[in-house]
XYZ file of C-alpha atoms in Angstrom:
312
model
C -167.068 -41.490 -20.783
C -170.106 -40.078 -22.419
C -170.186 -35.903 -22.385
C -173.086 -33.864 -22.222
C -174.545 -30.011 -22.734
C -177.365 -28.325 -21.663
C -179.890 -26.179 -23.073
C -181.543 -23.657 -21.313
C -184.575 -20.955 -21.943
C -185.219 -18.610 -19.307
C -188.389 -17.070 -19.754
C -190.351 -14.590 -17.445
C -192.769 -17.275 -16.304
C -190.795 -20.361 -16.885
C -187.327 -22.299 -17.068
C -186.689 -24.931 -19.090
C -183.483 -26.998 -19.454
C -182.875 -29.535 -21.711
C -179.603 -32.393 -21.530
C -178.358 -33.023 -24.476
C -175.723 -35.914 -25.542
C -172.483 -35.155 -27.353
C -171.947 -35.595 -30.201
C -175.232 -36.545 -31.045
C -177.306 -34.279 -29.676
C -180.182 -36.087 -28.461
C -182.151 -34.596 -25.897
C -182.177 -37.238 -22.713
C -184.463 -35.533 -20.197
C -186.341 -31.892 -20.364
C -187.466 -30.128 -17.424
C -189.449 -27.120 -16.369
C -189.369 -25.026 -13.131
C -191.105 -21.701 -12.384
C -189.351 -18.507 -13.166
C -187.969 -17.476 -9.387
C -190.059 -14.106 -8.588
C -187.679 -12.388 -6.248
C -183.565 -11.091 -6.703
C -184.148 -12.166 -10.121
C -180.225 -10.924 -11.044
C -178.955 -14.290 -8.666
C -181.777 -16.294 -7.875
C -182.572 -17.478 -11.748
C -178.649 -18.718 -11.765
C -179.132 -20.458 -7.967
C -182.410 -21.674 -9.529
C -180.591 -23.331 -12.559
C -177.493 -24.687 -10.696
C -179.424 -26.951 -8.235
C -181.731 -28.033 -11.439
C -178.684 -29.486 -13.021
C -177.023 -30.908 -10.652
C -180.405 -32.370 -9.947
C -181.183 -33.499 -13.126
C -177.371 -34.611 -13.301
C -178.043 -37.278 -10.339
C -181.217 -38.762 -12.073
C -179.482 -39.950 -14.871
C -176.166 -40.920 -13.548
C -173.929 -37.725 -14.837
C -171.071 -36.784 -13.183
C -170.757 -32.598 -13.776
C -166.979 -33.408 -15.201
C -169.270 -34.568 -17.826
C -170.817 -31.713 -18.248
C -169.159 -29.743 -21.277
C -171.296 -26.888 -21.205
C -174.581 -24.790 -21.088
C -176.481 -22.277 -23.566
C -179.141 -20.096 -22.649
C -181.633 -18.612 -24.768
C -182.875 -15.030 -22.902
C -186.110 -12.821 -23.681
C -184.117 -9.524 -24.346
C -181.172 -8.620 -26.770
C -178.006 -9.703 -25.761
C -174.413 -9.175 -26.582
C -171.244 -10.429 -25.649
C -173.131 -12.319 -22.710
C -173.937 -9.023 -21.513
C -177.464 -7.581 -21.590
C -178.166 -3.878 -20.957
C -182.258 -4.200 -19.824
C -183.927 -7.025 -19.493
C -187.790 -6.141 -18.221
C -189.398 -9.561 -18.508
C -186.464 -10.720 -15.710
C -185.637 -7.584 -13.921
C -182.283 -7.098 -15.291
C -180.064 -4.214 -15.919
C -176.388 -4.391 -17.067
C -176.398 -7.992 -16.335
C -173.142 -10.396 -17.132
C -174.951 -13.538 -17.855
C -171.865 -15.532 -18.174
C -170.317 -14.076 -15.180
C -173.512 -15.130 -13.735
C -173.896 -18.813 -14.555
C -170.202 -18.610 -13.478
C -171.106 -18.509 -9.781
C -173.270 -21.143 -10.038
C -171.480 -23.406 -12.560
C -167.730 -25.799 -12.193
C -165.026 -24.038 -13.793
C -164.704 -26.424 -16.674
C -168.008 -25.723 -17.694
C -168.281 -23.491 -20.556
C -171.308 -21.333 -21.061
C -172.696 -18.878 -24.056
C -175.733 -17.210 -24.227
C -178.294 -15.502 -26.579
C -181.379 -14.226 -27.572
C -184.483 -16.424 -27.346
C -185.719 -16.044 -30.714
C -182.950 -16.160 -32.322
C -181.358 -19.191 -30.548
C -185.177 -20.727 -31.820
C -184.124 -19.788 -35.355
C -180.892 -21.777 -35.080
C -182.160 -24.337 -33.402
C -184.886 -25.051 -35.944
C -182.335 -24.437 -38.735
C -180.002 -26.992 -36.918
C -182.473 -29.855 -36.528
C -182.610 -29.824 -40.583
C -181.204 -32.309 -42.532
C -179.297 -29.717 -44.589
C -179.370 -26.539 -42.828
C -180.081 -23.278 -44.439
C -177.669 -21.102 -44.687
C -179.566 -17.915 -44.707
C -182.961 -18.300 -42.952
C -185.152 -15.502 -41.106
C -187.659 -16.905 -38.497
C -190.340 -15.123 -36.736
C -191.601 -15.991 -33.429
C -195.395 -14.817 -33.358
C -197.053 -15.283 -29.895
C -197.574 -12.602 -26.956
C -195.104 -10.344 -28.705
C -193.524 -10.679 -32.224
C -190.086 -11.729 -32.269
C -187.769 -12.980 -34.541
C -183.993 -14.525 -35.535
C -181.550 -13.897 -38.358
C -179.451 -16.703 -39.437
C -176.695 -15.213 -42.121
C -173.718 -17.511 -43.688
C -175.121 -20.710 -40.840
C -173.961 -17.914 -38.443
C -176.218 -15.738 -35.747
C -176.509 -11.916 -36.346
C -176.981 -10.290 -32.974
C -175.648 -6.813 -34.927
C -173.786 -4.321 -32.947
C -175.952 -3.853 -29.747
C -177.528 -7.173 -29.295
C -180.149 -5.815 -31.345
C -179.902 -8.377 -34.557
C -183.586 -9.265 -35.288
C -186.196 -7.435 -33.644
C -188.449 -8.248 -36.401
C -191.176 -6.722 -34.135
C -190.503 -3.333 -33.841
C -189.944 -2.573 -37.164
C -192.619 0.098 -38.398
C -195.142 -1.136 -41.419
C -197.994 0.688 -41.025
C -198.901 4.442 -40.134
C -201.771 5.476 -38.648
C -201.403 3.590 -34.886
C -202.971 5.687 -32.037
C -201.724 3.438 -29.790
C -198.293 3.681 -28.743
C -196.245 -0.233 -28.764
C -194.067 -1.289 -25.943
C -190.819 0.222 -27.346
C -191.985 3.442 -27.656
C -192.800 3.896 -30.941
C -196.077 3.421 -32.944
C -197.259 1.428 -36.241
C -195.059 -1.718 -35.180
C -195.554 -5.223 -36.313
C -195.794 -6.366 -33.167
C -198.756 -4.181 -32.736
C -200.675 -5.717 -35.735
C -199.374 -9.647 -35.223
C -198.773 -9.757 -31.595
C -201.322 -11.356 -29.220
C -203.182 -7.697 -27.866
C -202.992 -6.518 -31.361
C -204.918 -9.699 -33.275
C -207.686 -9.586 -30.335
C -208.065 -5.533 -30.059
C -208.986 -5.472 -33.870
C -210.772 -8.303 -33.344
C -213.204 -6.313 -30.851
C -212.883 -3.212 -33.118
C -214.447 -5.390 -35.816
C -217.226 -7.159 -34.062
C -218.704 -3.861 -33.358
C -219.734 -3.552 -36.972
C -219.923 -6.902 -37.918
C -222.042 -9.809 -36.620
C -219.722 -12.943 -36.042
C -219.547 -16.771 -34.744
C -216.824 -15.570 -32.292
C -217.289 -16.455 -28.635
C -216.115 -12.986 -27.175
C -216.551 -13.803 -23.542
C -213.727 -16.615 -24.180
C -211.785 -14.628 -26.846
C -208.603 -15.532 -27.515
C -206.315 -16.108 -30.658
C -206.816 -19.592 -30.863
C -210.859 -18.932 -30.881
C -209.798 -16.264 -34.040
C -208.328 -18.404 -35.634
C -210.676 -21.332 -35.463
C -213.654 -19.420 -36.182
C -211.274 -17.887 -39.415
C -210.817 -21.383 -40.773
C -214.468 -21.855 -40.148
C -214.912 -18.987 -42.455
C -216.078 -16.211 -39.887
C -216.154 -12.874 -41.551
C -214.375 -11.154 -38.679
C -212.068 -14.028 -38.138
C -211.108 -14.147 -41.881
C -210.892 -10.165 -41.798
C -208.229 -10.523 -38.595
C -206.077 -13.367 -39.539
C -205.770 -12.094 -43.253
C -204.656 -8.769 -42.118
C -202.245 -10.351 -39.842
C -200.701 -12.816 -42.377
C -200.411 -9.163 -44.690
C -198.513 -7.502 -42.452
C -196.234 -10.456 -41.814
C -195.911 -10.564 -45.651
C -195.290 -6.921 -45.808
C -192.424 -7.300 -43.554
C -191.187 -9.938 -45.030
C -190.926 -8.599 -48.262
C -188.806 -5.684 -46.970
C -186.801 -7.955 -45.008
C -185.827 -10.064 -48.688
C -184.657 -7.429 -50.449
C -181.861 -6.612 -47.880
C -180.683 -9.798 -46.730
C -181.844 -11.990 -49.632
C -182.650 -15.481 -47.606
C -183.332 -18.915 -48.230
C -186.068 -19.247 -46.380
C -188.697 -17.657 -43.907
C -189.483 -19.821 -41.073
C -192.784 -18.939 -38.895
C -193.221 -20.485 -35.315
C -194.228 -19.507 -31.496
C -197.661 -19.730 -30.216
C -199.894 -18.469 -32.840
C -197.973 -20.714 -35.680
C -200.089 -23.741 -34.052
C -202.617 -22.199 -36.919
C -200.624 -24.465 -39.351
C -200.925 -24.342 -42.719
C -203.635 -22.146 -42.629
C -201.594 -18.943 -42.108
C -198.635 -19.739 -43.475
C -200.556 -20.212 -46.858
C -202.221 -16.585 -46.649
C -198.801 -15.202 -45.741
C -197.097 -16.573 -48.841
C -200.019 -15.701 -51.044
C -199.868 -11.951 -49.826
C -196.010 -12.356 -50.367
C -196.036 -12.684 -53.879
C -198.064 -9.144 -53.639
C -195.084 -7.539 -52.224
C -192.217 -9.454 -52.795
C -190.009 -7.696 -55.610
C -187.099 -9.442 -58.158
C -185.877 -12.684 -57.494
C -187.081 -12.460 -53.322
C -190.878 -13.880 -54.547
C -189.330 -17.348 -55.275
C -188.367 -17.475 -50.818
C -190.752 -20.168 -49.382
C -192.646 -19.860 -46.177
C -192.508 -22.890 -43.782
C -193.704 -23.815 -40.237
C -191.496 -24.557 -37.748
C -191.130 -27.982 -36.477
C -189.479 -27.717 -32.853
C -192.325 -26.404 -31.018
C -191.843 -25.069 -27.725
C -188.360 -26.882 -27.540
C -187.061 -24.453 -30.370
C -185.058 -22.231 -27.401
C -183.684 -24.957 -25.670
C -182.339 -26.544 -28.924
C -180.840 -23.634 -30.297
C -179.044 -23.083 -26.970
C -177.683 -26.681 -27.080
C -176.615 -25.899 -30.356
C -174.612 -22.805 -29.941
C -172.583 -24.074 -26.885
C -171.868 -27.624 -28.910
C -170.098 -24.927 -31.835
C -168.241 -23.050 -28.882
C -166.742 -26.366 -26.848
């Protein structure tokens, strides 16, 4: 009898689950369902129970089948416990206990963070895995996931990661989301590429179309070879490098692995990052390579897959 897991990314918007076979792990069927608005502490579990055990019927599973589901969440996570979770409305949530409620008792279940579960995940899908790889997750926010021995750090608190919030730059008069100021996030997140963007344009004529700005039309008009474009994305691929290079020198890795939203610039930034790199980068750390990530938006549900195939 065959046996399957699931993969699953809850997201403040949107909830995707992905079957996977075992041992293989080949992904059968993917589907997405909007994020449930209301009681999101029991309604996102209620949500995801009747989504398997529909997606179980349309391709013949029995749930004794079923081996077990990860879930990849948008907040640090420890333990299967998560303290706050904004994007969801959750405080002092047990995920596990959760999915319990909603899940046969034979089915096992371990969760973690988002990015990081898209840092294993792409690791995973390698032919030969690295065994120390930092990835960074660069869309609305800046996120990011440690992978140390082939293992996840999560760190004490859940906390493992948060590639984001660490400070690079002084000077910010505008405070970021976690309270502090001169964050990454601020610099290479979504608001922070299009605010300097503006800032720029004020002094500088450009090709940009600002009444449809967005980072895709930055980047476009960079590769074009727009002034302020080039002026943006360069700063942003600097900062990344800066980070980066402080980020080497403590935990030495193989490899630094850039995806999410704004990696769809391809090449194009990861080349700028790894020529500001070599700037920064100090002893043996300038010889780490930069490479794009390959899994797309599946990267969450993989890595969840993943980590409940190593715990069954």
């Amino acid at each position: 009898m065959n046996e399957y897991v699931y993969g699953i990314d809850i997201g403040g918007t949107n909830i995707k689950l992905g079957l996977f076979t075992l041992p293989g792990m080949k992904m059968i069927d993917v589907k997405e369902v909007e994020t449930p608005r209301q009681n999101q502490e029991t309604s996102i579990f209620e949500k995801i129970g009747s989504i398997i055990l529909e997606m179980n019927q349309v391709n013949g599973i029995e749930f004794k089948q079923v081996k077990g589901v990860g879930a990849a969440v948008p907040c640090p996570v420890k333990n299967g416990h998560v303290d706050k979770c904004p994007n969801l409305k959750w405080n002092k949530l047990d995920i596990i206990f959760a999915f319990n409620k909603v899940l046969p008792d034979h089915v096992r279940v371990a969760v973690s963070n988002d990015a990081t579960l898209a840092a294993y995940g792409e690791n995973q899908i390698l032919e030969k895995p690295y065994k120390n790889a930092v990835f960074y997750t660069l869309g609305t926010g800046v996120g990011g996931g440690i992978i140390i021995n082939g293992e996840i750090l999560e760190g004490a608190t859940g906390l493992g990661g948060e590639i984001g919030h660490m400070r690079v730059f002084d000077g910010a008069t505008e405070t970021c989301g976690c309270g502090s100021q001169g964050c990454l996030e601020q610099i290479c997140g979504t608001s922070g590429i299009l605010n300097y963007t503006k800032e720029l344009s004020l002094s500088s004529t450009s090709s940009i179309d600002f009444k449809n700005l967005s980072v895709k039309s930055v980047f476009d008009a960079a590769k074009a070879g727009d002034k302020v474009g080039l002026q943006v994305i360069n700063r942003v691929a600097e900062y990344i490098a800066i980070s980066a290079s402080i980020i080497a020198v403590i935990l030495d890795p193989d490899v630094f692995i850039i995806g999410g939203g704004i990696s769809k610039a391809g090449s194009f930034l990861v080349d700028l990052i790894s020529q500001h790199y070599q700037k920064h980068a100090r002893f043996s750390s300038y010889k780490v390579p930069f490479l794009l990530a390959s899994t797309g938006n599946d990267a969450g549900i993989i890595g969840a897959a993943y980590l409940i195939r190593k715990q069954i």
